[in-house]
Short mmCIF file of C-alpha atoms in Angstrom, two decimals:
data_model
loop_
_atom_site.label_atom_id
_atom_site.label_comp_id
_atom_site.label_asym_id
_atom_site.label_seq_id
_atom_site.Cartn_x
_atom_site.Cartn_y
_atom_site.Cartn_z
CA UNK A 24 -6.10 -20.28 0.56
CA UNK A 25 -5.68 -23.92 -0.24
CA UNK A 26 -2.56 -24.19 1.48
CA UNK A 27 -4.38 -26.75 4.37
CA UNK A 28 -4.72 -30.52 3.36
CA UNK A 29 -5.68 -31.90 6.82
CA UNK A 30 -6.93 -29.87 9.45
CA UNK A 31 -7.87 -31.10 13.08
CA UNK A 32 -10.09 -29.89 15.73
CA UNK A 33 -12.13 -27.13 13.96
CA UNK A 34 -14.02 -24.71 15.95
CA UNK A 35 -17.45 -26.34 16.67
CA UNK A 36 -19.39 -23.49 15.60
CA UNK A 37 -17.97 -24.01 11.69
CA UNK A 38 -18.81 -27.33 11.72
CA UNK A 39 -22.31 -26.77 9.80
CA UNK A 40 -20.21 -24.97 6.96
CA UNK A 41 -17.83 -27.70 6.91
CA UNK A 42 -20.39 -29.94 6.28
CA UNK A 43 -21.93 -27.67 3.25
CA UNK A 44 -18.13 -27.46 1.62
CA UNK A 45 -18.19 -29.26 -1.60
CA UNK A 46 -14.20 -29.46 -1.05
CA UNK A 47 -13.40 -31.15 1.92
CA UNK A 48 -14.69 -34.09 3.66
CA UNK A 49 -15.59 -34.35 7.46
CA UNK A 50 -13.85 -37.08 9.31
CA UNK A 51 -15.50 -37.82 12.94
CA UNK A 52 -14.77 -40.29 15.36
CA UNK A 53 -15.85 -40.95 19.11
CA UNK A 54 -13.09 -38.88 21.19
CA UNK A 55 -11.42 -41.07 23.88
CA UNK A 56 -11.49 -38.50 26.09
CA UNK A 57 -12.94 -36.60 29.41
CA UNK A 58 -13.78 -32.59 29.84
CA UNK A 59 -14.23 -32.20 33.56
CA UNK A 60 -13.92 -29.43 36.33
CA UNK A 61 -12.06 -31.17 39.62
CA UNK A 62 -12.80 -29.44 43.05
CA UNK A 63 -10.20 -28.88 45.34
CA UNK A 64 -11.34 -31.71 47.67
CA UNK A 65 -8.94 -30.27 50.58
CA UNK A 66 -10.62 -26.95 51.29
CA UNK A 67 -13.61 -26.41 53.34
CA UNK A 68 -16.56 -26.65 52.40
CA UNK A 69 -14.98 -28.71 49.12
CA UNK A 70 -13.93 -31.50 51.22
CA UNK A 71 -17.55 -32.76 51.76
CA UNK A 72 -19.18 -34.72 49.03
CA UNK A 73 -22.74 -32.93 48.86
CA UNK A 74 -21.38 -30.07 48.80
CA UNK A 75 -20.01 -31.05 45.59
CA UNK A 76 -22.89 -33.17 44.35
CA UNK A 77 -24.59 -29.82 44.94
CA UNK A 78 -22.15 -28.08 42.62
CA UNK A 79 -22.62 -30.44 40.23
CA UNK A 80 -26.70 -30.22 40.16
CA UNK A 81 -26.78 -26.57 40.18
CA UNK A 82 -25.29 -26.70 36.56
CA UNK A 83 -27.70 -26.96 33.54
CA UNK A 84 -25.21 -29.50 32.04
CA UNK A 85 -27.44 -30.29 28.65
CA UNK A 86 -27.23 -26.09 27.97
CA UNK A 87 -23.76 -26.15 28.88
CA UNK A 88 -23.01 -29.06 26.03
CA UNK A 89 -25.08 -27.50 24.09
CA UNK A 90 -23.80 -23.81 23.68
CA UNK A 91 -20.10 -24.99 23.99
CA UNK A 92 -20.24 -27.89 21.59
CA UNK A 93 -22.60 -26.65 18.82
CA UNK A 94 -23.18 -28.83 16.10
CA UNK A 95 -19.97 -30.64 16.25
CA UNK A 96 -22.21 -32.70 19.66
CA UNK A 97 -20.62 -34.55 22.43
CA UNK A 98 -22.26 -37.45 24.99
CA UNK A 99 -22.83 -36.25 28.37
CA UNK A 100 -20.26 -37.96 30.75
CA UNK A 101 -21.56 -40.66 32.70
CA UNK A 102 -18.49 -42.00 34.24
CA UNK A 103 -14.82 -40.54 33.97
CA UNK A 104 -14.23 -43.09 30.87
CA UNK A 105 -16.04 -42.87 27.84
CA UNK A 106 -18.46 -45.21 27.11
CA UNK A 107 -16.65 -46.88 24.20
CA UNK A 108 -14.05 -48.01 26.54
CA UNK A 109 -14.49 -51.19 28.57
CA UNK A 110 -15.78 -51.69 32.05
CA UNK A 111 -17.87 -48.60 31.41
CA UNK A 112 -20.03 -48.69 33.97
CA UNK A 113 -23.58 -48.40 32.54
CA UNK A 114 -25.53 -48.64 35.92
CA UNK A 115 -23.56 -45.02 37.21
CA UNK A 116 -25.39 -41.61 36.65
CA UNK A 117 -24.11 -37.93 37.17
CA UNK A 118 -26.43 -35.73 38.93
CA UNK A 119 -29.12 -34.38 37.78
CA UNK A 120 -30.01 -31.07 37.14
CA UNK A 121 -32.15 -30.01 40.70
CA UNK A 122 -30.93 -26.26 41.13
CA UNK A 123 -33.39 -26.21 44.14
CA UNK A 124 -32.01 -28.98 46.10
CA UNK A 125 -28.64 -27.38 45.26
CA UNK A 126 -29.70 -24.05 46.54
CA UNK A 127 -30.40 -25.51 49.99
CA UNK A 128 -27.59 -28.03 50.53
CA UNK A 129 -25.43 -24.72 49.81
CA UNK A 130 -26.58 -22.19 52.09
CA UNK A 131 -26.35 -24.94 55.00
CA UNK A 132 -23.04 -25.31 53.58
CA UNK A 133 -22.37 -21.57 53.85
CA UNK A 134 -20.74 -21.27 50.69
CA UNK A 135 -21.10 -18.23 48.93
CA UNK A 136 -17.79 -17.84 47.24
CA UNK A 137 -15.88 -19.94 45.05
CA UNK A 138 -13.04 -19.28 42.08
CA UNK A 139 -13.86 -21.15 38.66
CA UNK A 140 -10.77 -21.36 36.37
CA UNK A 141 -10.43 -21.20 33.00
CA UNK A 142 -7.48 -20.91 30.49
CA UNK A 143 -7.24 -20.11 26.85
CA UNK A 144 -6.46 -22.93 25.13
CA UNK A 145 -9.19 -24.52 22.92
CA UNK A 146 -8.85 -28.42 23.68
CA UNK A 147 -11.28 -30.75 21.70
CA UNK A 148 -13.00 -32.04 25.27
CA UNK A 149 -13.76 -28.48 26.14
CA UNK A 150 -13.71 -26.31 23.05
CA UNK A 151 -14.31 -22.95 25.57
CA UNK A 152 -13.01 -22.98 29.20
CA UNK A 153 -14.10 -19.07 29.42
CA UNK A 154 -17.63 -19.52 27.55
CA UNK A 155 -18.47 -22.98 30.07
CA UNK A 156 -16.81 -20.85 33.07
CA UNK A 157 -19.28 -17.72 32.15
CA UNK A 158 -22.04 -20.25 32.12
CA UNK A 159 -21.25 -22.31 35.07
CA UNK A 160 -20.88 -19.05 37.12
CA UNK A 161 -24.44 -17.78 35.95
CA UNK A 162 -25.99 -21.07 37.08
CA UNK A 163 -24.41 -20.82 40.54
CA UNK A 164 -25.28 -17.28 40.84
CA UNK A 165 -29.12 -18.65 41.12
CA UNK A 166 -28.15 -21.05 43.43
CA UNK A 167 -26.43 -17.81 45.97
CA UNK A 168 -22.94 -18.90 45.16
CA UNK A 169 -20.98 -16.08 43.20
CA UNK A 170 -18.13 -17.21 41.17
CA UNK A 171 -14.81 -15.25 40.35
CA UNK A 172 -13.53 -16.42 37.50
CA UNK A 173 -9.62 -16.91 37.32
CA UNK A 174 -7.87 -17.21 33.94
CA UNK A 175 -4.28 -17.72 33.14
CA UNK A 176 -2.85 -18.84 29.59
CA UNK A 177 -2.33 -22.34 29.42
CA UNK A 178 1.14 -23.03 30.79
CA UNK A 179 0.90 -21.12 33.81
CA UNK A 180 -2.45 -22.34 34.28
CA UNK A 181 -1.84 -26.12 34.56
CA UNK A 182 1.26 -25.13 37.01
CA UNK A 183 -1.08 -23.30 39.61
CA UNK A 184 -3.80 -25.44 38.80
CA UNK A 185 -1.92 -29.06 40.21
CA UNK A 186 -1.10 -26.79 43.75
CA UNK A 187 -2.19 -28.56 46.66
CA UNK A 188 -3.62 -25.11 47.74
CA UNK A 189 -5.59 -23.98 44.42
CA UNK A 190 -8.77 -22.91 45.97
CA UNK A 191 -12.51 -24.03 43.83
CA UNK A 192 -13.01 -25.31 40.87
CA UNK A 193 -10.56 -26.13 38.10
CA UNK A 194 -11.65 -27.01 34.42
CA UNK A 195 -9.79 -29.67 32.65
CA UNK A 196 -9.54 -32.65 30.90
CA UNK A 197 -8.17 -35.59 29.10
CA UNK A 198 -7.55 -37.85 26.11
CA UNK A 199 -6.98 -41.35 26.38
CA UNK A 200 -2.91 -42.35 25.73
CA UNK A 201 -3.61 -46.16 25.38
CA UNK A 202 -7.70 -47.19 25.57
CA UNK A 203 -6.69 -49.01 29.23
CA UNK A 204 -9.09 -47.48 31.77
CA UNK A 205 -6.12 -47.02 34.18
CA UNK A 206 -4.89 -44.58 31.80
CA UNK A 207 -7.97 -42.23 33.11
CA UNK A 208 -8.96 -43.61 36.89
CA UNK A 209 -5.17 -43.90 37.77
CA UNK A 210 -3.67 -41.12 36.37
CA UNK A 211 -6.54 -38.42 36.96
CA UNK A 212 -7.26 -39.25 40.69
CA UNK A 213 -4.46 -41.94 41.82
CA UNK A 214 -3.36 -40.54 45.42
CA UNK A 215 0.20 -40.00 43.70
CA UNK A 216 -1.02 -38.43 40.71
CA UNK A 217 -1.71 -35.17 43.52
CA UNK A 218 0.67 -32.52 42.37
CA UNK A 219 1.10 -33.51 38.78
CA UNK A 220 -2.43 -34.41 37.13
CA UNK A 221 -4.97 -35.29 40.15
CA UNK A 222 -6.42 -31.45 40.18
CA UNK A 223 -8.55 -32.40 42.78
CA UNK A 224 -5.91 -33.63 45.54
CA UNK A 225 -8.64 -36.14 45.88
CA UNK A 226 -7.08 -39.22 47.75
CA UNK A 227 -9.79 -41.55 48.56
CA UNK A 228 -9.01 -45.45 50.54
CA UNK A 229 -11.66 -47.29 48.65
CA UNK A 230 -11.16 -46.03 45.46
CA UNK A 231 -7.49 -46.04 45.59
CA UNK A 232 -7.88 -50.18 46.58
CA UNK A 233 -9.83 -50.72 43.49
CA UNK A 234 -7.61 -49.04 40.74
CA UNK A 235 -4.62 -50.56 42.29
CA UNK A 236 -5.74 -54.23 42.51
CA UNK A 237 -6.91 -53.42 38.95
CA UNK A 238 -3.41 -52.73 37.57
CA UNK A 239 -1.92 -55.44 39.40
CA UNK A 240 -3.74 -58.27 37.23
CA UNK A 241 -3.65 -58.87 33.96
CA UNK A 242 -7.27 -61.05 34.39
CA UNK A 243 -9.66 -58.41 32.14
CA UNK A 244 -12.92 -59.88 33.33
CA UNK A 245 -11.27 -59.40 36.97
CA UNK A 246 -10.60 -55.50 36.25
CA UNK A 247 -13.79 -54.99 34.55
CA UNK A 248 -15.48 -55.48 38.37
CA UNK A 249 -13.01 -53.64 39.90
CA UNK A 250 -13.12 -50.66 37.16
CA UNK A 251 -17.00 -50.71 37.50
CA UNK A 252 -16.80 -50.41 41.51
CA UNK A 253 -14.62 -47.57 41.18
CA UNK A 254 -16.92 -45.97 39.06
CA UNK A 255 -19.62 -46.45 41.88
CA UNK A 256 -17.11 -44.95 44.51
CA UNK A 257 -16.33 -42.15 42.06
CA UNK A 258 -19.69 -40.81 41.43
CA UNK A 259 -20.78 -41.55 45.07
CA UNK A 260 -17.85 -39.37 46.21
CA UNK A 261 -17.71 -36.45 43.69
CA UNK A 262 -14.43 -35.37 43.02
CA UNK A 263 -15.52 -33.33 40.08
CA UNK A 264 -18.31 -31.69 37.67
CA UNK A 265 -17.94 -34.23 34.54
CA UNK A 266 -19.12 -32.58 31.37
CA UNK A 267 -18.57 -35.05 28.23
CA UNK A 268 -16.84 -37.12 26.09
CA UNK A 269 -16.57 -34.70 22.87
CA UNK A 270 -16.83 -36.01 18.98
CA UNK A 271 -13.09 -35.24 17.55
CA UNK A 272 -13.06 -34.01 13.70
CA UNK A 273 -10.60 -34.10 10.78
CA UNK A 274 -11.15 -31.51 7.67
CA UNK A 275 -9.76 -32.91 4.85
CA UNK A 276 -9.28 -32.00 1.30
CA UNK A 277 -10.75 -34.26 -1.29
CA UNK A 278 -7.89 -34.72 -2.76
CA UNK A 279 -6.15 -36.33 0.03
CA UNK A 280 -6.70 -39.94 0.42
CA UNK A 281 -5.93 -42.33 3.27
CA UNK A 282 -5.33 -40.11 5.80
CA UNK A 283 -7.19 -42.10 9.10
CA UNK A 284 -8.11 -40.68 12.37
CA UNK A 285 -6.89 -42.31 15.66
CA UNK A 286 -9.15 -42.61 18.44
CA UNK A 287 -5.69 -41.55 20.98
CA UNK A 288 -5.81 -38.02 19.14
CA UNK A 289 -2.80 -38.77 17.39
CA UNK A 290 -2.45 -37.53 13.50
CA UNK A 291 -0.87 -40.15 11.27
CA UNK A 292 0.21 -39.17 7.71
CA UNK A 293 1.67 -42.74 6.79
CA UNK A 294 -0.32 -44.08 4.12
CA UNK A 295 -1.53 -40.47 2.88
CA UNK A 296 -1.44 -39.56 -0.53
CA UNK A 297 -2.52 -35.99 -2.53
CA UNK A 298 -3.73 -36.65 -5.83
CA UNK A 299 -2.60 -32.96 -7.94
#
């Protein structure tokens, strides 16, 4: 014991006794990040939008926040960026829970099966892939879709997960390299990000227009509107489930001082000191 000066990331479910630990102080900051689950918008009946949307709003999303982020709380995703970062678009909303509307867009659908994937590896934007796949796969069971839930360990799981032919649904996510809103639309769901980190293989005209007239000027006002249409597009076409934008904690001892917390998830120790 002791050994431990900074710690990042704890589980969400200590965060309570954290808090009560006369020892350590709790650093928390806004994440700049995404946890989402992109369907594989290639394979019938996943290449229709509704039948996403009605994916999407046969999941009790507040539970599912709720059980997998505990006490350590995240903000329900809105958009693909976080709402800290600019030309968040405020006038976009995810579906809403409506199991029943679900149910029926569904069975005219005619799906009944689907794989959910999940890996291993605790990542601060989804703290549980199995827990939120065991939960996702009891709310479609009420909607007559029965899940099979694939895991693999987290190497092997990103490789078969960027396969153009990865059948379902594929949980995932992201923090933010440089706060530029590119750094999420483009490399997420560009058309040539399909093979390497659009898990989707989502390649969509309108929205592909927007994010690349948006890199191509340096005018911010300019890429604000185009950012915020692309938001519209986004949510219109349903590429994926978005769950939140996690809170990202620090432990650290009391005798540490200046350590900071970066918003890019990046630890940086210049500046520390340890008092003895």
């Amino acid at each position: 014991a002791g050994e431990c000066d900074v710690a990042p990331y704890p589980n969400p479910a200590d965060i309570g006794t954290i808090k009560a630990n006369q020892d350590v102080n709790l650093l928390d900051q806004a994440g700049l990040n995404i946890g989402y689950m992109s369907y594989n918008t290639t394979i019938p009946p996943l290449d229709k939008p509704e039948v996403r949307h009605a994916l999407n709003q046969a999941i009790d999303r507040e539970a599912l926040i709720k059980s997998l982020f505990q006490d350590a709380g995240a903000t329900p995703a809105q958009n693909l960026i976080p709402p800290t970062m600019w030309s968040w678009n405020k006038d976009v909303k995810f579906d809403s829970y409506d199991p029943e509307a679900a149910k029926k867009v569904l069975a005219d659908a005619g799906l009944k099966e689907i794989q959910l994937w999940a890996s291993d590896r605790v990542r601060p934007y989804n703290p549980n892939f199995q827990r939120a796949a065991e939960l996702i796969q009891a709310d479609w069971a009420k909607v007559g879709v029965k899940a099979e839930i694939v895991n693999y360990e987290w190497t092997k799981y990103r490789e078969e997960g960027k396969k153009k032919e990865r059948p379902g649904a594929f949980q995932i996510g992201w923090t933010g390299d440089n706060g530029d809103p590119d750094n999420f639309f483009a490399t997420l769901f560009a058309c040539s990000a399909i093979g390497v980190s659009n898990y989707s293989s989502w390649c969509d005209k309108d929205f592909e227009d927007l994010i690349q007239k948006a890199k191509k000027t340096s005018d911010q006002a300019e890429r604000t509107k185009l950012y915020e249409q692309a938001q519209v597009v986004f949510q219109k076409q349903a590429p994926a489930f978005l769950l939140a934008h996690s809170q990202v904690y620090a432990v650290v001892r009391k005798n540490v001082s200046g350590f900071m917390m970066d918003p890019l998830g990046i630890h940086r120790f210049d500046g520390t000191d340890k008092a003895e």
